[in-house]
Amino acid sequence: MATVEWRSPASEMAVRQFEIAAERLHLDKNVSARLKRPDRALIVSVPTRMNDGHVHVFTGYRVQHNDVLGPFKGGIRYHPDVNLGEVSALAMWMTWKCALAGLPLGGAKGGVACDPSKISRKELQEMTRRYTAEIINFIGPEMDVPAPDMGTNEQVMAWVMDTYSQHKGYAVPGVVTGKPVDIGGTQGRREATGRGVVYTIIEAAKHLGIDLPGRTAAVQGFGNVGSVAAKELAGVGVKVIAVSDRTGGFYDAKGLPIERVIDYVGKTSKNSTLEGCPWGEPVSNADLLELKCDILIPAALGMQITGGNAGKLKCKVLAEGANGPTTLEADEVLKEKGIFVVPDILANAGGVIVSYFEWVQDLQNFFWTEEEINKRLRDILTRAFYEVLDMSRKEKVDMRLAALMIGVNRVARAMLWRGLYA
Ligand code: NAD
């Protein structure tokens, strides 16, 4: 991704993280050069008829980073800032994340540059169907299996599944994960990422000797990942003192009533945001990150914790629900401050782990209970957490580098076995 097409702050950060891990692993130079770039990157035009009759041409992307371990897997993001560089970085992180979790899947990501809060349901459906049609030759249960990410949800996945199935002439539930349960989705997928974040926090707390009940947490981003993580934390007795979304945040030192805040966003709020939340005092997104709390969860955009604000963080544990929320400069500061980081490719891997379960169930047409899903999710995440912790102790590196080293090494080993097709 050193080449200009993929260059962006996010892809430079992802490549640099990879280089640090590769140097530490003494990775084969040829393999290393290959892994810095995606296997394939698609840019597509997505013409969509808007409600006023004109046709707006959105730009869509699908980047497939590496499939040496199995079919590509990764979310679809709808956000105004989506661009080739960001999607490439997210695809690369998916490769390491799947490998770290031990899944037989590769890494990909997709997205459309758009603001889903400003387009109607009809426009969103038409844009989604056209985007799916544009990438249709590059996705499929054996090839590349998308999932929800920021700005997309189970409804969007249902439209992707339907569009793909209409083209094939028969139902293909295995083409996407994160679908509604009614059409081949799995129990527990919607909650999986936030729940997984909290499973890793529980293990981090055990490791650090922190008793969770009565401890405090702040959560940036109150969508799928942030709201579920907040609810699960409250469920283990943690006081969630602040939450925020794109409209700003709310803070109460005594703890916010999370279930009621979730209800407010889902049922009462006029635009499904925290705007006008009747509990707590307003707090900005920037100030939320600097609140004194035991656990901080960024669960929105990337690059929120930077060289500029890392020194002001007052948490003990930083659990990365979002992808790429912490820059390389910030990592150095956090290390000096002794903040324990549960890195994104570990903390938020719950989503892709349960997506993997969904894919397996779809391929077998045989479905598991939510108890089975949650137990298997917890087993995989707990095992991965201790593998990362062991690696960080053995190699005397931080948790992020340890996690990357495990993921990169698994992918590199598989590449060397498979060899170069010429
Ligand atoms: P979502 O669309 O459900 O929610 C995103 C939330 O972030 C919303 O509350 C939104 O208002 C808020 N937000 C947007 N811009 C913001 C800003 N500038 N400041 C503060 N908040 C802002 O998305 P999600 O699925 O919860 O994803 C959140 C993050 O978690 C992303 O980084 C995503 O890549 C990552 N992630 C998601 C999954 C998943 O399964 N959904 C899995 C792994 C990682």
Tab-separated table of C-alpha atoms and ligand atoms in Angstrom:
chain	number	residue	atom	x	y	z
A	1	MET	CA	0.000	0.000	0.000
A	2	ALA	CA	3.012	2.192	-0.299
A	3	THR	CA	1.875	2.970	-3.847
A	4	VAL	CA	-0.028	6.126	-4.394
A	5	GLU	CA	-3.440	4.580	-5.205
A	6	TRP	CA	-3.907	3.321	-1.680
A	7	ARG	CA	-2.203	6.141	0.159
A	8	SER	CA	-4.183	7.676	3.019
A	9	PRO	CA	-3.487	8.295	6.710
A	10	ALA	CA	-5.295	5.038	7.594
A	11	SER	CA	-3.440	2.871	5.059
A	12	GLU	CA	-0.084	4.374	6.042
A	13	MET	CA	-0.866	3.542	9.654
A	14	ALA	CA	-1.891	-0.029	8.783
A	15	VAL	CA	1.208	-0.594	6.649
A	16	ARG	CA	3.521	0.833	9.313
A	17	GLN	CA	1.960	-1.395	11.969
A	18	PHE	CA	2.521	-4.347	9.649
A	19	GLU	CA	6.151	-3.337	8.989
A	20	ILE	CA	6.899	-3.164	12.706
A	21	ALA	CA	5.443	-6.664	13.207
A	22	ALA	CA	7.234	-7.987	10.095
A	23	GLU	CA	10.619	-6.644	11.262
A	24	ARG	CA	10.137	-8.161	14.692
A	25	LEU	CA	9.199	-11.530	13.115
A	26	HIS	CA	12.123	-11.389	10.626
A	27	LEU	CA	9.487	-12.061	7.998
A	28	ASP	CA	10.491	-13.344	4.578
A	29	LYS	CA	11.134	-10.213	2.461
A	30	ASN	CA	9.102	-11.453	-0.519
A	31	VAL	CA	6.106	-12.313	1.615
A	32	SER	CA	6.401	-8.976	3.377
A	33	ALA	CA	6.424	-7.012	0.115
A	34	ARG	CA	3.307	-8.876	-1.025
A	35	LEU	CA	1.356	-8.361	2.205
A	36	LYS	CA	1.764	-4.581	2.130
A	37	ARG	CA	-0.626	-4.450	-0.815
A	38	PRO	CA	-4.138	-5.813	-1.285
A	39	ASP	CA	-4.789	-8.745	-3.627
A	40	ARG	CA	-7.454	-6.762	-5.451
A	41	ALA	CA	-9.149	-3.364	-5.143
A	42	LEU	CA	-12.364	-2.442	-6.931
A	43	ILE	CA	-13.725	1.058	-7.373
A	44	VAL	CA	-17.273	1.143	-8.696
A	45	SER	CA	-19.746	3.836	-9.675
A	46	VAL	CA	-23.117	3.404	-8.030
A	47	PRO	CA	-25.750	5.431	-9.920
A	48	THR	CA	-28.842	5.807	-7.772
A	49	ARG	CA	-32.149	7.531	-8.524
A	50	MET	CA	-32.800	9.974	-5.688
A	51	ASN	CA	-36.267	10.942	-4.456
A	52	ASP	CA	-36.219	14.228	-6.407
A	53	GLY	CA	-35.752	12.270	-9.662
A	54	HIS	CA	-32.098	13.025	-10.374
A	55	VAL	CA	-29.457	10.278	-10.525
A	56	HIS	CA	-26.634	10.637	-8.013
A	57	VAL	CA	-23.477	8.639	-8.715
A	58	PHE	CA	-22.000	7.350	-5.453
A	59	THR	CA	-18.514	5.827	-5.335
A	60	GLY	CA	-18.216	2.323	-3.915
A	61	TYR	CA	-15.223	0.140	-3.047
A	62	ARG	CA	-14.399	-3.478	-2.291
A	63	VAL	CA	-10.825	-4.230	-1.324
A	64	GLN	CA	-9.670	-7.833	-0.888
A	65	HIS	CA	-6.410	-7.891	0.997
A	66	ASN	CA	-5.486	-11.556	1.339
A	67	ASP	CA	-7.299	-14.916	1.055
A	68	VAL	CA	-4.496	-17.348	1.774
A	69	LEU	CA	-6.380	-18.785	4.770
A	70	GLY	CA	-9.843	-18.906	3.188
A	71	PRO	CA	-12.545	-16.768	1.524
A	72	PHE	CA	-12.298	-13.013	1.990
A	73	LYS	CA	-14.393	-11.626	4.851
A	74	GLY	CA	-15.111	-8.054	5.893
A	75	GLY	CA	-17.752	-5.435	6.446
A	76	ILE	CA	-19.390	-2.839	4.246
A	77	ARG	CA	-19.168	0.727	5.552
A	78	TYR	CA	-21.474	3.587	4.607
A	79	HIS	CA	-19.907	6.892	5.686
A	80	PRO	CA	-19.022	10.177	3.954
A	81	ASP	CA	-15.271	9.666	4.615
A	82	VAL	CA	-15.064	6.220	2.964
A	83	ASN	CA	-12.200	6.161	0.435
A	84	LEU	CA	-9.854	3.629	-1.154
A	85	GLY	CA	-7.098	4.149	1.416
A	86	GLU	CA	-9.377	3.718	4.408
A	87	VAL	CA	-11.055	0.630	2.956
A	88	SER	CA	-7.615	-0.858	2.144
A	89	ALA	CA	-6.439	-0.334	5.717
A	90	LEU	CA	-9.610	-1.910	7.087
A	91	ALA	CA	-9.181	-4.879	4.703
A	92	MET	CA	-5.611	-5.450	5.909
A	93	TRP	CA	-6.702	-5.357	9.562
A	94	MET	CA	-9.371	-7.953	8.713
A	95	THR	CA	-6.660	-10.308	7.430
A	96	TRP	CA	-4.751	-10.144	10.735
A	97	LYS	CA	-7.965	-10.286	12.789
A	98	CYS	CA	-9.235	-13.481	11.139
A	99	ALA	CA	-5.811	-15.109	11.460
A	100	LEU	CA	-5.493	-14.094	15.120
A	101	ALA	CA	-8.905	-15.621	15.892
A	102	GLY	CA	-7.868	-18.791	14.029
A	103	LEU	CA	-10.665	-18.485	11.449
A	104	PRO	CA	-10.316	-20.050	7.974
A	105	LEU	CA	-10.989	-16.665	6.362
A	106	GLY	CA	-9.084	-13.859	4.676
A	107	GLY	CA	-9.435	-10.088	4.939
A	108	ALA	CA	-11.551	-7.679	2.893
A	109	LYS	CA	-13.612	-4.529	3.343
A	110	GLY	CA	-16.063	-2.515	1.309
A	111	GLY	CA	-17.938	0.703	1.459
A	112	VAL	CA	-19.800	3.479	-0.240
A	113	ALA	CA	-18.996	7.153	0.336
A	114	CYS	CA	-22.389	8.438	1.459
A	115	ASP	CA	-24.179	9.767	4.522
A	116	PRO	CA	-26.850	7.144	5.316
A	117	SER	CA	-28.534	9.517	7.790
A	118	LYS	CA	-29.299	11.923	4.934
A	119	ILE	CA	-30.797	9.513	2.394
A	120	SER	CA	-34.214	7.902	2.467
A	121	ARG	CA	-34.839	4.194	2.991
A	122	LYS	CA	-35.807	3.844	-0.684
A	123	GLU	CA	-32.585	5.567	-1.848
A	124	LEU	CA	-30.532	3.453	0.561
A	125	GLN	CA	-32.091	0.261	-0.782
A	126	GLU	CA	-31.514	1.223	-4.427
A	127	MET	CA	-27.919	2.304	-3.743
A	128	THR	CA	-27.252	-0.957	-1.869
A	129	ARG	CA	-28.699	-3.104	-4.663
A	130	ARG	CA	-26.706	-1.300	-7.354
A	131	TYR	CA	-23.494	-1.454	-5.290
A	132	THR	CA	-24.069	-5.212	-4.865
A	133	ALA	CA	-24.659	-5.637	-8.607
A	134	GLU	CA	-21.412	-3.765	-9.350
A	135	ILE	CA	-19.296	-6.082	-7.146
A	136	ILE	CA	-21.338	-9.237	-7.783
A	137	ASN	CA	-18.620	-11.125	-9.676
A	138	PHE	CA	-16.245	-10.721	-6.775
A	139	ILE	CA	-18.426	-11.832	-3.849
A	140	GLY	CA	-20.036	-15.148	-2.943
A	141	PRO	CA	-19.965	-17.789	-0.195
A	142	GLU	CA	-16.742	-19.337	-1.548
A	143	MET	CA	-15.103	-16.071	-2.540
A	144	ASP	CA	-15.856	-13.023	-0.414
A	145	VAL	CA	-18.506	-12.697	2.280
A	146	PRO	CA	-19.453	-9.131	3.331
A	147	ALA	CA	-20.969	-8.146	6.693
A	148	PRO	CA	-22.224	-4.984	8.439
A	149	ASP	CA	-19.887	-2.210	9.532
A	150	MET	CA	-20.375	1.447	10.369
A	151	GLY	CA	-23.543	2.814	8.735
A	152	THR	CA	-24.880	-0.575	7.612
A	153	ASN	CA	-27.084	-3.071	9.450
A	154	GLU	CA	-29.078	-6.274	9.066
A	155	GLN	CA	-31.544	-4.605	6.673
A	156	VAL	CA	-28.699	-3.592	4.327
A	157	MET	CA	-27.326	-7.154	4.513
A	158	ALA	CA	-30.793	-8.511	3.639
A	159	TRP	CA	-30.838	-6.339	0.488
A	160	VAL	CA	-27.332	-7.522	-0.474
A	161	MET	CA	-28.403	-11.145	0.026
A	162	ASP	CA	-31.604	-10.629	-2.001
A	163	THR	CA	-29.830	-8.866	-4.883
A	164	TYR	CA	-27.166	-11.570	-5.105
A	165	SER	CA	-29.818	-14.314	-4.892
A	166	GLN	CA	-31.978	-12.702	-7.608
A	167	HIS	CA	-28.967	-12.738	-9.952
A	168	LYS	CA	-28.240	-16.406	-9.163
A	169	GLY	CA	-31.878	-17.463	-9.416
A	170	TYR	CA	-31.993	-19.128	-5.993
A	171	ALA	CA	-31.504	-18.107	-2.350
A	172	VAL	CA	-27.856	-17.799	-1.314
A	173	PRO	CA	-27.885	-16.873	2.382
A	174	GLY	CA	-24.137	-17.579	2.733
A	175	VAL	CA	-23.183	-14.563	0.588
A	176	VAL	CA	-23.350	-12.173	3.563
A	177	THR	CA	-23.381	-12.402	7.334
A	178	GLY	CA	-25.123	-10.159	9.834
A	179	LYS	CA	-28.453	-10.920	8.122
A	180	PRO	CA	-31.790	-11.014	9.961
A	181	VAL	CA	-32.348	-14.400	11.651
A	182	ASP	CA	-35.505	-14.829	9.504
A	183	ILE	CA	-33.411	-15.234	6.330
A	184	GLY	CA	-30.505	-17.322	7.554
A	185	GLY	CA	-28.861	-14.969	10.022
A	186	THR	CA	-27.513	-16.297	13.283
A	187	GLN	CA	-28.519	-15.788	16.867
A	188	GLY	CA	-26.172	-13.385	18.616
A	189	ARG	CA	-24.573	-11.710	15.576
A	190	ARG	CA	-25.986	-8.242	16.248
A	191	GLU	CA	-24.578	-8.294	19.784
A	192	ALA	CA	-21.375	-10.200	18.946
A	193	THR	CA	-18.900	-7.342	18.543
A	194	GLY	CA	-19.924	-5.377	21.651
A	195	ARG	CA	-20.252	-8.577	23.672
A	196	GLY	CA	-16.803	-9.685	22.514
A	197	VAL	CA	-15.312	-6.329	23.525
A	198	VAL	CA	-16.615	-6.947	27.047
A	199	TYR	CA	-15.356	-10.572	27.133
A	200	THR	CA	-11.857	-9.241	26.432
A	201	ILE	CA	-12.269	-6.502	29.067
A	202	ILE	CA	-13.220	-9.170	31.615
A	203	GLU	CA	-9.982	-11.061	30.860
A	204	ALA	CA	-7.933	-7.835	30.920
A	205	ALA	CA	-9.439	-6.962	34.311
A	206	LYS	CA	-8.546	-10.425	35.674
A	207	HIS	CA	-5.004	-10.007	34.406
A	208	LEU	CA	-4.678	-6.527	35.948
A	209	GLY	CA	-6.358	-7.506	39.241
A	210	ILE	CA	-9.276	-5.103	38.659
A	211	ASP	CA	-12.611	-6.042	40.223
A	212	LEU	CA	-15.140	-4.825	37.636
A	213	PRO	CA	-18.306	-4.153	39.706
A	214	GLY	CA	-18.409	-0.449	40.633
A	215	ARG	CA	-15.693	0.515	38.120
A	216	THR	CA	-16.390	3.223	35.540
A	217	ALA	CA	-16.433	3.252	31.733
A	218	ALA	CA	-16.844	5.776	28.916
A	219	VAL	CA	-17.947	4.749	25.418
A	220	GLN	CA	-17.470	6.807	22.246
A	221	GLY	CA	-19.944	5.754	19.537
A	222	PHE	CA	-23.392	4.454	20.452
A	223	GLY	CA	-24.240	2.341	17.422
A	224	ASN	CA	-24.132	-1.426	17.190
A	225	VAL	CA	-20.763	-1.904	18.904
A	226	GLY	CA	-20.867	0.933	21.458
A	227	SER	CA	-24.431	0.434	22.697
A	228	VAL	CA	-24.070	-3.338	23.132
A	229	ALA	CA	-20.676	-2.945	24.860
A	230	ALA	CA	-22.205	-0.354	27.224
A	231	LYS	CA	-25.145	-2.651	27.995
A	232	GLU	CA	-22.922	-5.675	28.602
A	233	LEU	CA	-20.608	-3.629	30.843
A	234	ALA	CA	-23.581	-2.432	32.877
A	235	GLY	CA	-24.602	-6.093	33.084
A	236	VAL	CA	-21.345	-6.958	34.902
A	237	GLY	CA	-21.783	-4.057	37.337
A	238	VAL	CA	-19.653	-1.410	35.606
A	239	LYS	CA	-20.972	2.173	35.815
A	240	VAL	CA	-21.102	3.620	32.306
A	241	ILE	CA	-20.524	7.304	33.043
A	242	ALA	CA	-20.490	8.663	29.472
A	243	VAL	CA	-21.652	7.747	25.978
A	244	SER	CA	-21.567	9.697	22.718
A	245	ASP	CA	-22.397	9.530	19.027
A	246	ARG	CA	-22.031	11.781	15.988
A	247	THR	CA	-24.323	14.370	17.654
A	248	GLY	CA	-22.273	14.587	20.898
A	249	GLY	CA	-22.374	12.858	24.262
A	250	PHE	CA	-23.811	12.717	27.783
A	251	TYR	CA	-22.008	12.301	31.105
A	252	ASP	CA	-23.150	11.380	34.613
A	253	ALA	CA	-20.542	10.523	37.262
A	254	LYS	CA	-23.110	8.298	39.007
A	255	GLY	CA	-23.629	6.205	35.853
A	256	LEU	CA	-26.153	6.500	33.015
A	257	PRO	CA	-29.254	4.215	32.840
A	258	ILE	CA	-27.954	2.399	29.753
A	259	GLU	CA	-31.039	0.312	28.933
A	260	ARG	CA	-33.171	3.469	29.014
A	261	VAL	CA	-30.632	5.377	26.898
A	262	ILE	CA	-30.744	2.556	24.317
A	263	ASP	CA	-34.556	2.715	24.352
A	264	TYR	CA	-34.406	6.490	23.920
A	265	VAL	CA	-32.136	6.220	20.844
A	266	GLY	CA	-34.176	3.380	19.323
A	267	LYS	CA	-37.717	4.572	20.034
A	268	THR	CA	-37.977	8.213	21.187
A	269	SER	CA	-35.142	10.177	19.582
A	270	LYS	CA	-36.313	11.761	16.328
A	271	ASN	CA	-33.181	10.815	14.373
A	272	SER	CA	-32.095	7.624	16.236
A	273	THR	CA	-29.247	9.490	17.949
A	274	LEU	CA	-28.428	10.613	21.482
A	275	GLU	CA	-29.498	14.173	20.654
A	276	GLY	CA	-31.774	15.477	23.421
A	277	CYS	CA	-30.972	12.561	25.752
A	278	PRO	CA	-32.722	13.360	29.061
A	279	TRP	CA	-30.004	11.816	31.277
A	280	GLY	CA	-26.623	13.315	32.212
A	281	GLU	CA	-24.826	16.513	31.218
A	282	PRO	CA	-23.681	17.161	27.637
A	283	VAL	CA	-20.050	16.242	26.891
A	284	SER	CA	-18.206	16.551	23.587
A	285	ASN	CA	-16.678	13.562	21.818
A	286	ALA	CA	-13.197	14.964	22.431
A	287	ASP	CA	-13.803	15.558	26.157
A	288	LEU	CA	-15.334	12.107	26.629
A	289	LEU	CA	-12.017	10.492	25.696
A	290	GLU	CA	-10.249	12.449	28.445
A	291	LEU	CA	-12.696	11.652	31.266
A	292	LYS	CA	-11.359	9.930	34.353
A	293	CYS	CA	-12.628	6.348	34.089
A	294	ASP	CA	-11.335	2.797	34.425
A	295	ILE	CA	-12.311	1.612	30.950
A	296	LEU	CA	-12.444	3.622	27.745
A	297	ILE	CA	-14.067	2.151	24.627
A	298	PRO	CA	-13.720	4.003	21.330
A	299	ALA	CA	-16.487	2.485	19.177
A	300	ALA	CA	-16.886	4.936	16.300
A	301	LEU	CA	-14.298	6.223	13.845
A	302	GLY	CA	-10.583	5.556	13.392
A	303	MET	CA	-7.753	7.823	14.572
A	304	GLN	CA	-9.546	9.296	17.580
A	305	ILE	CA	-6.655	8.817	20.016
A	306	THR	CA	-3.639	10.663	18.672
A	307	GLY	CA	-0.300	12.124	19.750
A	308	GLY	CA	-2.342	15.229	20.628
A	309	ASN	CA	-4.727	13.753	23.201
A	310	ALA	CA	-3.177	10.419	24.285
A	311	GLY	CA	-1.288	12.157	27.109
A	312	LYS	CA	-4.608	13.360	28.532
A	313	LEU	CA	-6.287	9.951	28.724
A	314	LYS	CA	-7.075	8.919	32.292
A	315	CYS	CA	-8.323	5.353	31.808
A	316	LYS	CA	-6.615	2.141	32.941
A	317	VAL	CA	-7.850	-0.054	30.094
A	318	LEU	CA	-8.403	1.047	26.497
A	319	ALA	CA	-10.542	-1.538	24.686
A	320	GLU	CA	-10.752	-0.760	20.974
A	321	GLY	CA	-14.269	-1.451	19.700
A	322	ALA	CA	-13.567	0.672	16.605
A	323	ASN	CA	-11.050	-0.284	13.951
A	324	GLY	CA	-7.841	1.753	14.021
A	325	PRO	CA	-8.905	4.255	16.716
A	326	THR	CA	-5.333	4.784	17.995
A	327	THR	CA	-2.454	6.235	15.969
A	328	LEU	CA	1.137	5.014	16.174
A	329	GLU	CA	2.204	8.198	18.020
A	330	ALA	CA	-0.569	7.663	20.564
A	331	ASP	CA	0.533	4.045	21.086
A	332	GLU	CA	3.931	5.269	22.305
A	333	VAL	CA	2.321	7.673	24.780
A	334	LEU	CA	-0.086	5.023	26.089
A	335	LYS	CA	2.823	2.646	26.639
A	336	GLU	CA	4.657	5.273	28.719
A	337	LYS	CA	1.519	5.974	30.726
A	338	GLY	CA	1.002	2.255	31.428
A	339	ILE	CA	-2.499	2.141	29.916
A	340	PHE	CA	-3.396	-1.465	29.065
A	341	VAL	CA	-4.588	-1.614	25.448
A	342	VAL	CA	-6.820	-4.396	24.143
A	343	PRO	CA	-6.113	-3.798	20.437
A	344	ASP	CA	-8.856	-3.634	17.808
A	345	ILE	CA	-7.984	-6.893	16.031
A	346	LEU	CA	-8.538	-8.679	19.352
A	347	ALA	CA	-11.163	-6.547	21.137
A	348	ASN	CA	-13.626	-6.269	18.235
A	349	ALA	CA	-13.017	-9.715	16.702
A	350	GLY	CA	-16.315	-10.965	18.169
A	351	GLY	CA	-18.131	-9.640	15.094
A	352	VAL	CA	-16.185	-11.658	12.568
A	353	ILE	CA	-16.100	-14.712	14.830
A	354	VAL	CA	-19.906	-14.883	14.969
A	355	SER	CA	-20.039	-13.981	11.273
A	356	TYR	CA	-17.906	-17.068	10.718
A	357	PHE	CA	-20.440	-19.091	12.759
A	358	GLU	CA	-23.241	-17.643	10.602
A	359	TRP	CA	-21.447	-18.596	7.393
A	360	VAL	CA	-20.833	-22.145	8.660
A	361	GLN	CA	-24.501	-22.497	9.662
A	362	ASP	CA	-25.667	-21.201	6.269
A	363	LEU	CA	-23.419	-23.634	4.401
A	364	GLN	CA	-24.758	-26.539	6.473
A	365	ASN	CA	-28.379	-25.330	6.769
A	366	PHE	CA	-28.152	-26.251	10.422
A	367	PHE	CA	-28.548	-23.604	13.113
A	368	TRP	CA	-27.146	-23.302	16.631
A	369	THR	CA	-28.655	-21.849	19.805
A	370	GLU	CA	-27.593	-18.489	21.208
A	371	GLU	CA	-26.005	-20.289	24.191
A	372	GLU	CA	-23.799	-22.342	21.840
A	373	ILE	CA	-22.868	-19.201	19.887
A	374	ASN	CA	-21.924	-17.201	22.986
A	375	LYS	CA	-19.951	-20.051	24.520
A	376	ARG	CA	-17.947	-20.682	21.343
A	377	LEU	CA	-17.396	-16.918	20.932
A	378	ARG	CA	-16.127	-16.608	24.476
A	379	ASP	CA	-13.847	-19.668	24.117
A	380	ILE	CA	-12.208	-18.294	20.949
A	381	LEU	CA	-11.778	-14.766	22.307
A	382	THR	CA	-10.424	-15.942	25.658
A	383	ARG	CA	-7.931	-18.227	23.937
A	384	ALA	CA	-6.849	-15.395	21.624
A	385	PHE	CA	-6.543	-12.970	24.553
A	386	TYR	CA	-4.126	-15.261	26.410
A	387	GLU	CA	-2.161	-16.058	23.253
A	388	VAL	CA	-1.645	-12.323	22.781
A	389	LEU	CA	-0.794	-11.778	26.451
A	390	ASP	CA	1.735	-14.653	26.356
A	391	MET	CA	3.318	-13.289	23.183
A	392	SER	CA	3.552	-9.795	24.684
A	393	ARG	CA	5.323	-11.164	27.762
A	394	LYS	CA	7.620	-13.476	25.806
A	395	GLU	CA	8.646	-10.849	23.248
A	396	LYS	CA	8.399	-7.895	25.662
A	397	VAL	CA	6.121	-5.985	23.296
A	398	ASP	CA	2.772	-4.251	23.806
A	399	MET	CA	-0.529	-6.039	23.223
A	400	ARG	CA	-1.033	-4.484	19.762
A	401	LEU	CA	2.311	-5.642	18.443
A	402	ALA	CA	1.830	-9.075	20.015
A	403	ALA	CA	-1.592	-9.453	18.353
A	404	LEU	CA	-0.240	-8.332	14.984
A	405	MET	CA	2.742	-10.672	15.254
A	406	ILE	CA	0.471	-13.677	15.799
A	407	GLY	CA	-1.873	-12.733	12.936
A	408	VAL	CA	0.861	-11.796	10.455
A	409	ASN	CA	2.892	-14.899	11.257
A	410	ARG	CA	-0.064	-17.236	10.609
A	411	VAL	CA	-0.753	-15.608	7.253
A	412	ALA	CA	2.937	-15.618	6.260
A	413	ARG	CA	3.315	-19.308	7.158
A	414	ALA	CA	0.317	-20.193	4.998
A	415	MET	CA	1.719	-18.138	2.100
A	416	LEU	CA	5.039	-19.939	2.273
A	417	TRP	CA	3.301	-23.346	2.255
A	418	ARG	CA	1.177	-22.420	-0.742
A	419	GLY	CA	4.062	-20.878	-2.675
A	420	LEU	CA	4.018	-18.430	-5.549
A	421	TYR	CA	1.718	-19.224	-8.485
A	422	ALA	CA	3.498	-18.150	-11.624
B	1	NAD	P1	-22.778	1.972	13.704
B	1	NAD	O1	-23.029	2.662	12.433
B	1	NAD	O2	-23.783	1.022	14.239
B	1	NAD	O3	-22.489	3.062	14.840
B	1	NAD	C1	-21.505	4.038	14.705
B	1	NAD	C2	-21.656	5.012	15.856
B	1	NAD	O4	-20.592	5.972	15.798
B	1	NAD	C3	-22.957	5.809	15.805
B	1	NAD	O5	-23.446	5.965	17.119
B	1	NAD	C4	-22.507	7.134	15.214
B	1	NAD	O6	-23.370	8.218	15.556
B	1	NAD	C5	-21.149	7.272	15.872
B	1	NAD	N1	-20.291	8.241	15.207
B	1	NAD	C6	-20.151	8.507	13.889
B	1	NAD	N2	-19.294	9.501	13.710
B	1	NAD	C7	-18.879	9.888	14.939
B	1	NAD	C8	-17.987	10.869	15.411
B	1	NAD	N3	-17.365	11.692	14.570
B	1	NAD	N4	-17.790	10.961	16.748
B	1	NAD	C9	-18.426	10.135	17.585
B	1	NAD	N5	-19.279	9.188	17.216
B	1	NAD	C10	-19.498	9.074	15.895
B	1	NAD	O7	-21.349	1.272	13.525
B	1	NAD	P2	-20.748	0.033	14.329
B	1	NAD	O8	-21.069	-1.185	13.571
B	1	NAD	O9	-21.121	0.136	15.766
B	1	NAD	O10	-19.188	0.295	14.136
B	1	NAD	C11	-18.459	1.150	14.997
B	1	NAD	C12	-16.981	0.840	14.883
B	1	NAD	O11	-16.761	-0.526	15.229
B	1	NAD	C13	-16.376	1.022	13.494
B	1	NAD	O12	-15.047	1.469	13.626
B	1	NAD	C14	-16.397	-0.387	12.932
B	1	NAD	O13	-15.410	-0.571	11.916
B	1	NAD	C15	-16.063	-1.178	14.175
B	1	NAD	N6	-16.464	-2.587	14.107
B	1	NAD	C16	-17.760	-2.939	13.875
B	1	NAD	C17	-18.105	-4.283	13.826
B	1	NAD	C18	-19.545	-4.740	13.655
B	1	NAD	O14	-19.780	-5.935	13.784
B	1	NAD	N7	-20.504	-3.872	13.424
B	1	NAD	C19	-17.118	-5.265	13.990
B	1	NAD	C20	-15.810	-4.878	14.240
B	1	NAD	C21	-15.500	-3.534	14.295
